[in-house]
Amino acid sequence: ILGWHAPIFHNVKIHNLYMRYISRYFLNLFDGQMTLNASDKKFLKQKWHVKNIHFIPSGIRVERFLNLKRKSHPTLNFLTVGSYRTSQKGIDLALKAIELFNSRNQKNKAIFNFVGGGTTPKNSNIKELGYVKYENMPKIYEQNDIYLLSSREEPFGLVLIEAWSSGMPVLATKTEGPLDMLKEGKNGWFISQINPQSITLSIEKLYLSWQKNNDFPLQYEENCRQTGKQFSIDETAKSMRKLFTT
């Protein structure tokens, strides 16, 4: 069984050439394949005619997050988790967007928390939390209001499941994983384009809603938790077991 846990194509030219002209011709040698998102399954099946391919999303121990208590805060707290050392996660886009947001919204009450390490904050409302042990992450989610995902590529996004299980809505780019799971206005919102200007506009829209009602993010708690429950690691295991035994 072959599992796809990264984008089929991304911004490394040699990788794309290898996939397009070499790797693709070996794919049907496997008994089965698993993708993390529906668009990868569709591409492999329709474009490369790969057989016996299954869309099986990843999962987490949702119970770590489902019972976290949500509350409003005196600031609107955004959270981003990910590696700063890869352009895939788009941390550079988020930082540019925040800089633009701050320039257009002087003395705002938004806080942007980053977990992962690797950058120097350029604004007083950017908080670098560094590396955080996984067992301490539920507390981090509990202290924030909206998850910000600025990825250029995101084949799935376990952090989104953690956020939703915590009752936190998500603001995300239109990448593969979010397109499968995010329901506009239900458990989060899409950023129209993958660039700093569009990210800024989306942040501003949410910030204005929060200014009118500080409980604004709490309105999405139930929908978010219901989304998170769908991606329990137990459900993933059931799907994989079914694949392996048929």
Coordinates of C-alpha atoms in Angstrom, one line a residue:
I1 CA 0.0 0.0 0.0
L2 CA 1.4 3.4 -1.0
G3 CA 0.4 6.4 1.1
W4 CA 0.5 10.0 -0.2
H5 CA 1.4 12.3 2.7
A6 CA 2.8 15.3 0.7
P7 CA 1.6 17.3 -2.3
I8 CA 2.0 15.4 -5.6
F9 CA 3.5 18.6 -7.1
H10 CA 5.0 21.5 -5.3
N11 CA 7.5 24.3 -5.9
V12 CA 10.6 22.1 -6.4
K13 CA 11.1 21.7 -10.1
I14 CA 13.2 18.5 -10.0
H15 CA 10.6 16.8 -7.8
N16 CA 7.8 17.7 -10.3
L17 CA 9.8 16.4 -13.2
Y18 CA 10.5 13.1 -11.3
M19 CA 6.8 12.7 -10.5
R20 CA 5.6 13.5 -14.0
Y21 CA 8.1 11.5 -16.0
I22 CA 9.3 8.6 -13.8
S23 CA 7.4 7.9 -10.6
R24 CA 3.9 8.0 -12.1
Y25 CA 4.7 4.9 -14.2
F26 CA 5.3 2.7 -11.2
L27 CA 2.2 3.6 -9.3
N28 CA 0.0 0.8 -10.5
L29 CA 2.5 -1.8 -9.2
F30 CA 1.1 -1.2 -5.7
D31 CA -1.9 -3.2 -4.5
G32 CA -3.6 0.0 -3.3
Q33 CA -3.0 3.7 -2.5
M34 CA -4.2 6.2 0.1
T35 CA -4.5 9.9 -0.4
L36 CA -5.1 12.5 2.3
N37 CA -7.5 14.7 0.2
A38 CA -10.1 14.3 -2.5
S39 CA -8.3 16.4 -5.1
D40 CA -5.2 14.1 -5.1
K41 CA -7.4 11.0 -5.5
K42 CA -9.3 12.7 -8.4
F43 CA -6.0 13.7 -10.1
L44 CA -4.4 10.3 -9.7
K45 CA -7.5 8.4 -10.9
Q46 CA -8.5 10.7 -13.8
K47 CA -5.2 12.0 -15.1
W48 CA -2.8 9.2 -14.3
H49 CA -5.3 6.3 -14.3
V50 CA -4.1 4.9 -11.0
K51 CA -6.3 2.0 -9.8
N52 CA -7.5 1.0 -6.4
I53 CA -7.0 4.4 -4.8
H54 CA -8.7 5.4 -1.6
F55 CA -9.2 8.8 0.1
I56 CA -8.5 8.2 3.8
P57 CA -8.0 11.3 5.9
S58 CA -5.6 11.3 8.8
G59 CA -6.9 11.6 12.4
I60 CA -5.9 12.6 15.9
R61 CA -6.8 11.7 19.4
V62 CA -9.7 14.2 19.4
E63 CA -10.5 13.6 23.1
R64 CA -7.4 15.6 24.0
F65 CA -9.1 18.7 22.6
L66 CA -12.9 18.2 22.7
N67 CA -13.3 19.1 26.4
L68 CA -11.3 22.4 26.2
K69 CA -13.3 25.3 27.4
R70 CA -13.7 28.3 25.1
K71 CA -14.1 31.9 26.3
S72 CA -13.8 35.4 24.8
H73 CA -10.6 37.4 25.4
P74 CA -9.8 41.1 25.7
T75 CA -7.8 40.7 22.4
L76 CA -8.6 38.7 19.3
N77 CA -6.0 35.9 19.4
F78 CA -4.9 34.2 16.2
L79 CA -2.8 31.0 16.3
T80 CA -0.5 29.5 13.7
V81 CA 1.5 26.3 14.2
G82 CA 4.1 25.1 11.7
S83 CA 7.6 25.1 10.5
Y84 CA 9.1 28.4 9.4
R85 CA 11.8 26.7 7.5
T86 CA 9.7 25.7 4.5
S87 CA 7.8 27.9 2.1
Q88 CA 4.9 25.4 2.0
K89 CA 3.5 26.7 5.3
G90 CA 3.4 30.3 4.1
I91 CA 4.6 31.8 7.4
D92 CA 6.3 34.6 5.4
L93 CA 3.0 35.4 3.8
A94 CA 1.3 35.6 7.2
L95 CA 4.0 37.9 8.6
K96 CA 3.7 40.3 5.7
A97 CA -0.1 40.3 6.0
I98 CA 0.1 41.1 9.7
E99 CA 2.5 44.0 9.0
L100 CA 0.0 45.3 6.5
F101 CA -2.9 44.8 8.9
N102 CA -1.0 46.7 11.6
S103 CA -0.2 49.6 9.2
R104 CA -3.9 49.9 8.3
N105 CA -5.3 49.3 11.8
Q106 CA -3.3 51.4 14.3
K107 CA -3.5 50.4 18.0
N108 CA -5.5 47.3 17.1
K109 CA -6.3 44.6 19.7
A110 CA -5.3 41.6 17.7
I111 CA -2.5 39.2 18.8
F112 CA -0.8 36.7 16.5
N113 CA 0.7 33.7 18.2
F114 CA 3.2 31.5 16.3
V115 CA 4.3 28.1 17.5
G116 CA 7.3 26.5 15.8
G117 CA 10.2 28.9 16.0
G118 CA 12.4 30.4 13.4
T119 CA 11.5 34.1 13.0
T120 CA 12.0 37.4 14.8
P121 CA 8.8 39.3 15.5
K122 CA 8.6 42.6 13.7
N123 CA 5.5 43.9 15.5
S124 CA 4.6 44.0 19.2
N125 CA 1.4 42.0 18.6
I126 CA 3.4 39.0 17.1
K127 CA 4.2 36.5 19.8
E128 CA 6.8 33.9 19.1
L129 CA 6.0 30.9 21.4
G130 CA 8.8 28.7 20.0
Y131 CA 8.7 24.9 20.2
V132 CA 5.8 23.6 22.4
K133 CA 5.6 20.0 23.5
Y134 CA 2.5 18.2 22.0
E135 CA 1.1 17.5 25.5
N136 CA 1.0 21.2 26.1
M137 CA -0.7 22.2 22.9
P138 CA -4.3 21.9 24.2
K139 CA -3.6 24.8 26.5
I140 CA -2.3 26.8 23.6
Y141 CA -5.5 26.2 21.6
E142 CA -7.6 27.1 24.6
Q143 CA -5.9 30.5 24.8
N144 CA -6.6 31.5 21.2
D145 CA -9.7 32.4 19.2
I146 CA -9.1 31.7 15.5
Y147 CA -6.6 29.5 13.7
L148 CA -4.7 31.1 10.8
L149 CA -3.5 28.8 8.1
S150 CA -1.5 30.7 5.3
S151 CA -0.1 27.6 3.6
R152 CA 0.9 27.7 -0.1
E153 CA 0.3 23.9 -0.1
E154 CA -1.6 21.8 2.5
P155 CA -2.4 18.2 1.6
F156 CA -4.4 17.7 4.8
G157 CA -3.6 19.7 8.0
L158 CA -3.7 17.9 11.3
V159 CA -3.5 21.3 13.0
L160 CA -6.9 22.1 11.6
I161 CA -8.4 19.0 13.2
E162 CA -6.8 20.1 16.5
A163 CA -8.2 23.6 16.2
W164 CA -11.7 22.4 15.3
S165 CA -11.7 19.7 18.0
S166 CA -10.9 22.6 20.4
G167 CA -13.9 24.5 19.2
M168 CA -11.8 27.1 17.3
P169 CA -12.8 28.3 13.8
V170 CA -10.2 28.4 11.0
L171 CA -9.2 31.0 8.5
A172 CA -7.4 29.2 5.7
T173 CA -6.0 29.4 2.2
K174 CA -7.8 27.4 -0.5
T175 CA -5.4 24.5 -0.5
E176 CA -6.2 20.8 -0.8
G177 CA -6.9 19.8 2.8
P178 CA -9.0 22.8 3.8
L179 CA -11.1 22.5 0.6
D180 CA -12.2 19.1 1.8
M181 CA -13.0 20.1 5.4
L182 CA -13.7 23.8 5.8
K183 CA -17.3 24.9 5.3
E184 CA -17.5 28.7 4.7
G185 CA -19.3 30.4 7.5
K186 CA -19.8 27.2 9.4
N187 CA -16.5 26.2 10.8
G188 CA -14.3 28.9 9.3
W189 CA -13.6 31.0 6.3
F190 CA -11.4 30.8 3.2
I191 CA -8.8 33.4 2.1
S192 CA -9.6 34.2 -1.5
Q193 CA -6.0 34.1 -2.8
I194 CA -2.7 33.0 -1.5
N195 CA -1.0 36.4 -1.0
P196 CA -0.4 38.8 1.9
Q197 CA -3.1 41.3 0.6
S198 CA -5.8 38.7 0.6
I199 CA -4.8 37.4 4.0
T200 CA -4.9 40.9 5.4
L201 CA -8.4 41.5 4.0
S202 CA -9.6 38.3 5.6
I203 CA -8.1 39.2 9.0
E204 CA -9.6 42.7 8.8
K205 CA -13.1 41.2 8.1
L206 CA -12.9 38.9 11.2
Y207 CA -11.4 41.7 13.3
L208 CA -14.3 44.0 12.5
S209 CA -16.8 41.3 13.4
W210 CA -15.0 40.8 16.7
Q211 CA -15.0 44.5 17.5
K212 CA -18.8 44.5 17.2
N213 CA -19.1 41.3 19.3
N214 CA -16.2 39.9 21.3
D215 CA -18.0 36.5 21.5
F216 CA -18.1 36.3 17.7
P217 CA -15.6 33.3 17.5
L218 CA -17.6 31.4 20.1
Q219 CA -20.6 31.2 17.7
Y220 CA -18.8 28.6 15.7
E221 CA -17.8 26.3 18.6
E222 CA -20.4 23.6 18.1
N223 CA -19.9 23.3 14.3
C224 CA -16.1 23.2 14.8
R225 CA -16.2 20.4 17.4
Q226 CA -18.5 18.4 15.2
T227 CA -16.0 18.7 12.4
G228 CA -13.2 17.6 14.7
K229 CA -15.1 14.5 15.8
Q230 CA -15.2 13.3 12.2
F231 CA -11.4 12.9 12.1
S232 CA -10.7 10.7 15.1
I233 CA -7.7 8.5 14.7
D234 CA -10.1 5.6 15.5
E235 CA -12.1 6.4 12.3
T236 CA -8.9 6.5 10.3
A237 CA -7.9 3.1 11.7
K238 CA -11.2 1.6 10.7
S239 CA -10.9 2.9 7.1
M240 CA -7.3 1.5 6.9
R241 CA -8.3 -1.8 8.3
K242 CA -11.1 -2.1 5.7
L243 CA -8.6 -1.3 3.0
F244 CA -6.1 -3.9 4.2
T245 CA -8.6 -6.7 4.6
T246 CA -10.5 -6.3 1.2

